mmCIF file of C-alpha atoms in Angstrom:
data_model
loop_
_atom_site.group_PDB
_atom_site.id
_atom_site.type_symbol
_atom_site.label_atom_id
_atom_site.label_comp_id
_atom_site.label_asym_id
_atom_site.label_seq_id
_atom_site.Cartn_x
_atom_site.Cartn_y
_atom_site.Cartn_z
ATOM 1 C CA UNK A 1 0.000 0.000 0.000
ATOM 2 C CA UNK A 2 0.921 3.227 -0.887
ATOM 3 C CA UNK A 3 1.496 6.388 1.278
ATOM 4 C CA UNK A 4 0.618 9.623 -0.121
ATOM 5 C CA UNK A 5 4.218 10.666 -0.876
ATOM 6 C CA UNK A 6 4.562 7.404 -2.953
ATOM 7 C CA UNK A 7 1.490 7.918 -4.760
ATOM 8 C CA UNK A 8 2.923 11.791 -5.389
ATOM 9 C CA UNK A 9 5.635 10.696 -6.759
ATOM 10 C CA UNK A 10 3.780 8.232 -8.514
ATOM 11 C CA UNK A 11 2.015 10.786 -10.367
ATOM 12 C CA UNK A 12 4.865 12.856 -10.968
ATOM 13 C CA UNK A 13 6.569 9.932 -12.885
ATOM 14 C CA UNK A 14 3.562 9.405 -14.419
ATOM 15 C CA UNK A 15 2.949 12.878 -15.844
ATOM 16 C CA UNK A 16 6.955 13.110 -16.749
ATOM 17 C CA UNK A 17 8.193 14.756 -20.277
ATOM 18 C CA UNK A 18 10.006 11.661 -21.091
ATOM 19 C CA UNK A 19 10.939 9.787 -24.294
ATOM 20 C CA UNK A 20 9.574 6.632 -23.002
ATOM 21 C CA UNK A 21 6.195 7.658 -21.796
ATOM 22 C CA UNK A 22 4.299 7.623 -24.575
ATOM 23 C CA UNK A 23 0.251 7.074 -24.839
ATOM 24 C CA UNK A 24 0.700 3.249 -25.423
ATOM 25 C CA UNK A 25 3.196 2.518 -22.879
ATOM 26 C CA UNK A 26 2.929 1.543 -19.722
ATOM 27 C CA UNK A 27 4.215 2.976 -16.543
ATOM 28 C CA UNK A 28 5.950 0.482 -13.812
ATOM 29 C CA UNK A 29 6.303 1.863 -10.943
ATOM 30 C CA UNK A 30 7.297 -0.503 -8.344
ATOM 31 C CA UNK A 31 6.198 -2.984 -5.825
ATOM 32 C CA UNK A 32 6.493 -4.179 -2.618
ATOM 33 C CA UNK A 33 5.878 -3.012 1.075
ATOM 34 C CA UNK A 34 7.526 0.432 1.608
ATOM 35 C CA UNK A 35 8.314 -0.112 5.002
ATOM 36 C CA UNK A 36 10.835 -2.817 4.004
ATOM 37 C CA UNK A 37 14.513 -2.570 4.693
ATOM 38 C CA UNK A 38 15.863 -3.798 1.223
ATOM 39 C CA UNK A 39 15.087 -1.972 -1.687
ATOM 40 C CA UNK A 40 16.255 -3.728 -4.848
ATOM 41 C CA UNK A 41 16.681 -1.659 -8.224
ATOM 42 C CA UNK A 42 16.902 -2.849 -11.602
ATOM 43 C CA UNK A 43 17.521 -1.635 -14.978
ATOM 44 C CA UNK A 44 13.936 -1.206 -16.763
ATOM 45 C CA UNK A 45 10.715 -3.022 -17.215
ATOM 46 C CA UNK A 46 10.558 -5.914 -19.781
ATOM 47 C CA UNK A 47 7.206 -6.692 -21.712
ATOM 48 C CA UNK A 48 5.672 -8.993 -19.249
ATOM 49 C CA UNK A 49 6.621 -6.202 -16.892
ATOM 50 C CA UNK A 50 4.727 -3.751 -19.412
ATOM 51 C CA UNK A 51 1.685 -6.330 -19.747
ATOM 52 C CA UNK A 52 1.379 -6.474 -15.809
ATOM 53 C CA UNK A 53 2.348 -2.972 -14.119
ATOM 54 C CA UNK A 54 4.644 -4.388 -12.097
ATOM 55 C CA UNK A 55 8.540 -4.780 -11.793
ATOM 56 C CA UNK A 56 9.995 -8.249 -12.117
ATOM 57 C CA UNK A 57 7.437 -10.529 -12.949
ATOM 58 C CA UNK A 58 8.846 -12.366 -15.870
ATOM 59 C CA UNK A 59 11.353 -15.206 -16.011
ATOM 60 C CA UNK A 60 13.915 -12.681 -14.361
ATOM 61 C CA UNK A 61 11.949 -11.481 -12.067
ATOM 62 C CA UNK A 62 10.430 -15.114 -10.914
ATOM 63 C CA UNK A 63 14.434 -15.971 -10.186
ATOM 64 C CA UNK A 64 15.197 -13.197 -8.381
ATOM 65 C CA UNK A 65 12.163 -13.482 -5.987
ATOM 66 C CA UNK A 66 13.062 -17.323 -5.579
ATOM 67 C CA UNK A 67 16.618 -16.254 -4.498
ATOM 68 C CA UNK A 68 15.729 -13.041 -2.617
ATOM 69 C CA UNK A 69 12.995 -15.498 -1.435
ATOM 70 C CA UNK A 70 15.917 -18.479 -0.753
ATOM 71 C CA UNK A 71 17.298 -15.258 1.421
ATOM 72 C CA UNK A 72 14.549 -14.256 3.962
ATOM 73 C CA UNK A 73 13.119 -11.622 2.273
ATOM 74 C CA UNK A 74 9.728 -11.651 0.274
ATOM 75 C CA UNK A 75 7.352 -8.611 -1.868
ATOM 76 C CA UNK A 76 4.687 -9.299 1.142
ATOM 77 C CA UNK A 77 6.538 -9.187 4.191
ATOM 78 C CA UNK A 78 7.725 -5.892 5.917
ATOM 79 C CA UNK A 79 10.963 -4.558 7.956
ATOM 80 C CA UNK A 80 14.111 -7.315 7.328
ATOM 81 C CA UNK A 81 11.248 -9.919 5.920
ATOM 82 C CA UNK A 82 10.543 -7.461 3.196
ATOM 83 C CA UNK A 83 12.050 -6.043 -0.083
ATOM 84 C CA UNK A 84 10.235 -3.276 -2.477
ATOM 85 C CA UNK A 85 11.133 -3.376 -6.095
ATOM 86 C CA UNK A 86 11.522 -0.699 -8.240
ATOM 87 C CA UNK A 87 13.814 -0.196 -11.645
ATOM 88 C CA UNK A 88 16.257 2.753 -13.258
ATOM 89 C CA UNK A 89 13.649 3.513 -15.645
ATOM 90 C CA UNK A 90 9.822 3.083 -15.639
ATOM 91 C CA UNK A 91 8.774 2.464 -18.646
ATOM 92 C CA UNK A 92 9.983 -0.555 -21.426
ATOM 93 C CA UNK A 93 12.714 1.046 -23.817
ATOM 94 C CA UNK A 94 11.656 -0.416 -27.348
ATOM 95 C CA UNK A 95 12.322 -3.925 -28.399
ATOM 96 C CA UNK A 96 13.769 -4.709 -24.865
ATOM 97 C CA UNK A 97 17.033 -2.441 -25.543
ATOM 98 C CA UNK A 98 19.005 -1.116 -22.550
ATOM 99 C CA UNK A 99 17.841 2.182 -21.537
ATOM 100 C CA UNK A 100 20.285 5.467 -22.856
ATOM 101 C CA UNK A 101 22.172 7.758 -20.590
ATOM 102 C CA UNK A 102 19.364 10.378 -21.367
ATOM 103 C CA UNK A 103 16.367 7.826 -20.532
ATOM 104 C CA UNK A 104 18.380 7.728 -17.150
ATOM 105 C CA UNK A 105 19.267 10.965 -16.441
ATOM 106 C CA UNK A 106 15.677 11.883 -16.702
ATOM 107 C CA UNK A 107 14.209 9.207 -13.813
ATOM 108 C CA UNK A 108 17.082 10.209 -11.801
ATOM 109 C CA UNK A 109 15.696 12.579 -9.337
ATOM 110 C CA UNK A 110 13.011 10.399 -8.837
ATOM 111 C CA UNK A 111 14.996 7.545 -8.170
ATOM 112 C CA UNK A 112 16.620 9.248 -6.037
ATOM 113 C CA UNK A 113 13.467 10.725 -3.989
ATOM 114 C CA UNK A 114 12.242 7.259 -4.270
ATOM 115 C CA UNK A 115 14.612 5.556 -2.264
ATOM 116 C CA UNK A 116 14.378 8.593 0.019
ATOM 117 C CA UNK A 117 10.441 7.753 0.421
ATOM 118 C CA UNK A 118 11.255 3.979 1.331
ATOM 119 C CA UNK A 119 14.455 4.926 3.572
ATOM 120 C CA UNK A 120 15.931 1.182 2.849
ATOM 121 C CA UNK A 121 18.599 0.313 5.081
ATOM 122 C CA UNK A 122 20.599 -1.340 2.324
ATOM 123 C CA UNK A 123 19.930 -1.641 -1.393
ATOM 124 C CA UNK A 124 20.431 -4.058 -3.920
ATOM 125 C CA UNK A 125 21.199 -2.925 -7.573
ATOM 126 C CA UNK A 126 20.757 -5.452 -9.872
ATOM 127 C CA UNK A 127 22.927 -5.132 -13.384
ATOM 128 C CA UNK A 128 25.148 -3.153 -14.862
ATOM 129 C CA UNK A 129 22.590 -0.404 -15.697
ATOM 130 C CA UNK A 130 21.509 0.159 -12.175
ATOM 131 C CA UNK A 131 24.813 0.523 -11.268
ATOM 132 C CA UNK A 132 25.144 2.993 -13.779
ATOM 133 C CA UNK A 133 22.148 5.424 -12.946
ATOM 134 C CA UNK A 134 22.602 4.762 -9.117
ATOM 135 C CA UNK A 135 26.410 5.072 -8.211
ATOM 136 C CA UNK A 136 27.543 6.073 -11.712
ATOM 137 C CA UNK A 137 29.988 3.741 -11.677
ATOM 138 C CA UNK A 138 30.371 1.557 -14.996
ATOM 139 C CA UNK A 139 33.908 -0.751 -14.019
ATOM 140 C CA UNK A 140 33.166 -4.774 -14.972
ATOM 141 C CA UNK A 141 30.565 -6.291 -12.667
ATOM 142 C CA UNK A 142 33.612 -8.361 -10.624
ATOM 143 C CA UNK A 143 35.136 -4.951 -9.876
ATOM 144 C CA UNK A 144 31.843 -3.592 -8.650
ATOM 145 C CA UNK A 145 31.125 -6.343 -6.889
ATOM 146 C CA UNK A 146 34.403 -6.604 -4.891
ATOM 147 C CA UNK A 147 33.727 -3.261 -3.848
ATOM 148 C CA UNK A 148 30.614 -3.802 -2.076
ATOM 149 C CA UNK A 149 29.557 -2.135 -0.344
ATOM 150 C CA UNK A 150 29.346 1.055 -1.474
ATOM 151 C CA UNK A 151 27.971 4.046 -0.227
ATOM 152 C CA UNK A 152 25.434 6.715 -1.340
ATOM 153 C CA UNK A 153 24.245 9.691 0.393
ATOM 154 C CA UNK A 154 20.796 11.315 -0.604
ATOM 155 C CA UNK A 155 19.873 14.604 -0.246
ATOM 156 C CA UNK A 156 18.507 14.367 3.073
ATOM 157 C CA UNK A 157 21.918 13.593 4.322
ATOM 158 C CA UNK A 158 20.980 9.749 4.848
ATOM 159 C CA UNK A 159 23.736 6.864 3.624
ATOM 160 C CA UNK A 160 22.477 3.665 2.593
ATOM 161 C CA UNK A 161 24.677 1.046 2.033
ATOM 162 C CA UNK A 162 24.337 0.022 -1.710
ATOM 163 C CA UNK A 163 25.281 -3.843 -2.658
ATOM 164 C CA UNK A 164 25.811 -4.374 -6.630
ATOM 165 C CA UNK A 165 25.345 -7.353 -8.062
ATOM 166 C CA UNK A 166 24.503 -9.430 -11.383
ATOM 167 C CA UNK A 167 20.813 -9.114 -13.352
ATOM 168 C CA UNK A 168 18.956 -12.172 -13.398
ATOM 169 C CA UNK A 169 18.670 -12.403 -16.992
ATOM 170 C CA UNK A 170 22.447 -12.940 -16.603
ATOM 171 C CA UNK A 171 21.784 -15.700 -14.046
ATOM 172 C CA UNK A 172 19.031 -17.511 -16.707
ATOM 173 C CA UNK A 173 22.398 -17.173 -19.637
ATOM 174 C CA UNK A 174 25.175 -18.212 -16.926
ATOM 175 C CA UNK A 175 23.201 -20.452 -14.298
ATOM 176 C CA UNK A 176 27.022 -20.711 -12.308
ATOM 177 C CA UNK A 177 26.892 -17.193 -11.455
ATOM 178 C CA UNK A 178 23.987 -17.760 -9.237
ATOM 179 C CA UNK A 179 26.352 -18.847 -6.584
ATOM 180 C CA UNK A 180 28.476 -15.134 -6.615
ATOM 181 C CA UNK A 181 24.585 -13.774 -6.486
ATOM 182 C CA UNK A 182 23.556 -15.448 -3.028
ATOM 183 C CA UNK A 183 27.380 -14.685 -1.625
ATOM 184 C CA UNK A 184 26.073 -10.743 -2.422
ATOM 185 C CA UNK A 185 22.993 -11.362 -0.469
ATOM 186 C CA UNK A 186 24.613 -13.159 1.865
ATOM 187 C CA UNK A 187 27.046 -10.544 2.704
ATOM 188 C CA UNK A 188 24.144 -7.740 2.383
ATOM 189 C CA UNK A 189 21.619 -9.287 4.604
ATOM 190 C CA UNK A 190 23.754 -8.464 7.710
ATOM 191 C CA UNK A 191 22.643 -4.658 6.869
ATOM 192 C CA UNK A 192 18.844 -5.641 6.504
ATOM 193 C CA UNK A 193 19.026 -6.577 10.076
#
């Protein structure tokens, strides 16, 4: 459920001048209980994503739940129990295509106010392209990942600490990887706490 800053902001995403909001596309927002601890951040929505309204709910999307899942944390359950999902970019960049610097630069400040509205105490940013719009950082995933965790601090002077780690449409292409993805959560749920 919503609270009325989320469905403000909401509304101001909605109503954006942006290249992907168009009449026939669909805005995905995010989902999840906002009073959860973990907020995980992706790249952009996918078509079932489109078709649905709702971050992660394809293939990718069914993985990661089954390994944030596999961790403690579930879309229904609140505090450590409980992750909220949201992505980079809210609408589907055409024929599933990464989403361009500008694309990005213009969901920025609500990203940011977004994760300001949930107040996470850690963050999980899934892919390259999160990295990219949340800790503009674009080394090779190992790098980033040896790094963790990193740090960002939002406008209202709060740091959360920020875990990066591999998509899961990487983990459906390179099923070994999985392994390096649970050692992330592993070594982020101490912050979830």
């Amino acid at each position: 459920m919503e609270n009325s800053a989320l469905h403000a902001l909401r509304l101001s995403v909605s109503n954006l001048n942006h290249p992907l909001n168009t009449p026939v596309s669909t805005l995905v927002f995010a989902c999840g209980l906002p009073a959860s601890h973990l907020m995980v951040i992706g790249e952009a929505p996918g078509a079932e994503e489109e078709k649905k309204g709702e971050p992660f709910v394809g293939r990718s999307g069914q993985l990661l739940e089954k390994l944030l899942n596999k961790s403690g944390t579930s879309r229904t359950g609140q505090g450590a129990q409980g992750h909220y999902i949201t992505n980079a970019v809210n609408w589907r960049p055409p024929n599933n295509r990464p989403p361009t610097k500008t694309e990005i630069e213009l969901c920025n400040p609500y990203l940011f106010k977004h994760i300001e509205l949930i107040n996470p105490k850690a963050i999980l940013l899934v892919g390259a392209t999160a990295a990219k719009a949340v800790l503009k950082k674009t080394a090779p995933m190992a790098t980033l990942r040896a790094e963790n965790p990193h740090q960002i601090k939002l406008l209202n002077g709060v740091t959360v600490p920020t875990f990066i780690t591999y998509h899961p449409a990487y983990l459906l292409r390179n099923p070994a990887a999985t392994t390096l993805f649970l050692e992330d959560l592993a070594t982020m749920k101490s912050y979830i706490k």
